[in-house]
Amino acid sequence: MKYLKQLFIIIIVSFAGELIHYFVPLPIPASIYGLVIMFLLLEFKVIKLEQVKETSSYLLAIMPIFFVPPCVGFINAFPLMKQYGIQFLVIGIGTTVLVMVATGWVVQLIMRGKQKNAVKSENKEVENADAE
């Protein structure tokens, strides 16, 4: 029953992402909206990690299965890829590097923000201890 509850939470968040995608006219995939919603719910502790941990770990473990249909699609598109192979390769490598760099920057910004917050709370604790 615990796993069904966790799966239900994940599905509800994904559905919310689909709804936002339907109503907001931006070229952002619904799955990205869902990920952002889940991140915000976890970050602001609306949903605790324990409420989705086991099911999300299972879904991550079986994720490679979800890549089989796109791989079959690549096989079907082989003549097109053969014709424009270098362009696909350059675009693929370029976008991969861009995503890696952007992800690194965002993670560094988040880590710096958390470090600043930790230092501020330590300073407040020291000030409170000195005042007493």
Short mmCIF file of C-alpha atoms in Angstrom, two decimals:
data_model
loop_
_atom_site.label_atom_id
_atom_site.label_comp_id
_atom_site.label_asym_id
_atom_site.label_seq_id
_atom_site.Cartn_x
_atom_site.Cartn_y
_atom_site.Cartn_z
CA MET A 1 0.00 0.00 0.00
CA LYS A 2 2.92 2.32 0.75
CA TYR A 3 4.22 1.98 -2.80
CA LEU A 4 0.82 2.75 -4.29
CA LYS A 5 0.59 5.90 -2.20
CA GLN A 6 4.06 6.97 -3.34
CA LEU A 7 3.22 6.21 -6.96
CA PHE A 8 -0.02 8.17 -6.60
CA ILE A 9 1.90 11.23 -5.37
CA ILE A 10 4.31 11.00 -8.31
CA ILE A 11 1.44 10.59 -10.78
CA ILE A 12 -0.46 13.56 -9.32
CA VAL A 13 2.63 15.77 -9.66
CA SER A 14 3.13 14.55 -13.23
CA PHE A 15 -0.51 15.27 -14.00
CA ALA A 16 -0.11 18.78 -12.59
CA GLY A 17 2.82 19.22 -14.99
CA GLU A 18 0.61 18.08 -17.86
CA LEU A 19 -2.08 20.56 -16.87
CA ILE A 20 0.39 23.43 -16.69
CA HIS A 21 1.77 22.42 -20.10
CA TYR A 22 -1.75 22.42 -21.52
CA PHE A 23 -2.65 25.87 -20.19
CA VAL A 24 0.70 27.71 -20.43
CA PRO A 25 1.69 28.42 -24.05
CA LEU A 26 5.44 27.90 -23.64
CA PRO A 27 7.56 25.34 -25.51
CA ILE A 28 8.49 23.52 -22.27
CA PRO A 29 7.74 19.79 -21.97
CA ALA A 30 5.21 18.74 -19.36
CA SER A 31 7.77 16.48 -17.71
CA ILE A 32 9.95 19.51 -16.94
CA TYR A 33 7.01 21.23 -15.27
CA GLY A 34 6.45 18.06 -13.25
CA LEU A 35 10.09 17.91 -12.20
CA VAL A 36 10.05 21.55 -11.11
CA ILE A 37 6.83 21.02 -9.16
CA MET A 38 8.26 17.95 -7.42
CA PHE A 39 11.48 19.82 -6.64
CA LEU A 40 9.57 22.73 -5.12
CA LEU A 41 7.31 20.44 -3.10
CA LEU A 42 10.35 18.62 -1.72
CA GLU A 43 12.37 21.80 -1.16
CA PHE A 44 9.58 23.53 0.76
CA LYS A 45 8.84 20.30 2.64
CA VAL A 46 5.25 20.04 1.42
CA ILE A 47 6.16 16.46 0.51
CA LYS A 48 8.78 14.67 2.58
CA LEU A 49 11.42 12.64 0.77
CA GLU A 50 10.30 9.52 2.63
CA GLN A 51 6.87 9.87 1.02
CA VAL A 52 8.25 9.15 -2.48
CA LYS A 53 11.73 7.68 -1.93
CA GLU A 54 11.21 3.94 -2.49
CA THR A 55 8.98 4.23 -5.56
CA SER A 56 11.15 6.90 -7.17
CA SER A 57 14.25 4.75 -6.57
CA TYR A 58 12.50 1.84 -8.27
CA LEU A 59 11.47 3.99 -11.22
CA LEU A 60 15.05 5.23 -11.59
CA ALA A 61 16.31 1.64 -11.51
CA ILE A 62 14.05 0.58 -14.40
CA MET A 63 14.50 3.79 -16.40
CA PRO A 64 16.73 2.18 -19.08
CA ILE A 65 13.71 0.17 -20.22
CA PHE A 66 12.04 3.46 -21.22
CA PHE A 67 14.86 4.18 -23.69
CA VAL A 68 14.20 1.10 -25.83
CA PRO A 69 11.45 2.68 -28.02
CA PRO A 70 13.56 5.76 -28.90
CA CYS A 71 16.45 3.46 -29.85
CA VAL A 72 14.16 1.58 -32.20
CA GLY A 73 13.15 4.96 -33.65
CA PHE A 74 16.81 5.69 -34.36
CA ILE A 75 17.10 2.42 -36.28
CA ASN A 76 14.09 3.39 -38.39
CA ALA A 77 15.58 6.84 -39.06
CA PHE A 78 18.98 5.45 -40.06
CA PRO A 79 18.81 6.58 -43.72
CA LEU A 80 18.14 10.15 -42.59
CA MET A 81 20.92 9.96 -40.01
CA LYS A 82 23.27 8.59 -42.64
CA GLN A 83 22.58 11.61 -44.82
CA TYR A 84 22.96 14.21 -42.05
CA GLY A 85 25.18 12.26 -39.64
CA ILE A 86 27.84 14.92 -39.03
CA GLN A 87 25.21 17.56 -38.29
CA PHE A 88 23.44 15.26 -35.82
CA LEU A 89 26.76 14.47 -34.17
CA VAL A 90 27.76 18.13 -33.81
CA ILE A 91 24.34 19.09 -32.45
CA GLY A 92 24.32 16.15 -30.05
CA ILE A 93 27.78 16.85 -28.66
CA GLY A 94 27.16 20.61 -28.49
CA THR A 95 23.87 20.34 -26.63
CA THR A 96 25.30 17.73 -24.26
CA VAL A 97 28.16 20.06 -23.33
CA LEU A 98 25.74 22.99 -22.90
CA VAL A 99 23.47 20.98 -20.61
CA MET A 100 26.42 19.78 -18.53
CA VAL A 101 27.81 23.32 -18.14
CA ALA A 102 24.41 24.80 -17.28
CA THR A 103 23.72 22.04 -14.76
CA GLY A 104 27.11 22.58 -13.13
CA TRP A 105 26.51 26.32 -12.81
CA VAL A 106 23.06 25.84 -11.31
CA VAL A 107 24.34 23.28 -8.79
CA GLN A 108 27.18 25.61 -7.80
CA LEU A 109 24.74 28.50 -7.31
CA ILE A 110 22.49 26.36 -5.12
CA MET A 111 25.43 25.07 -3.08
CA ARG A 112 26.79 28.60 -2.55
CA GLY A 113 23.35 29.80 -1.45
CA LYS A 114 23.06 26.98 1.08
CA GLN A 115 26.57 27.68 2.39
CA LYS A 116 25.72 31.38 2.84
CA ASN A 117 22.54 30.45 4.70
CA ALA A 118 24.49 28.08 6.96
CA VAL A 119 27.06 30.78 7.74
CA LYS A 120 24.30 33.32 8.49
CA SER A 121 22.55 30.93 10.88
CA GLU A 122 25.85 30.16 12.62
CA ASN A 123 26.52 33.89 13.03
CA LYS A 124 23.02 34.42 14.46
CA GLU A 125 23.56 31.57 16.94
CA VAL A 126 26.88 33.10 18.05
CA GLU A 127 25.25 36.54 18.43
CA ASN A 128 22.39 35.05 20.45
CA ALA A 129 24.83 33.17 22.69
CA ASP A 130 26.88 36.37 23.23
CA ALA A 131 23.75 38.37 24.05
CA GLU A 132 22.74 35.92 26.77
#
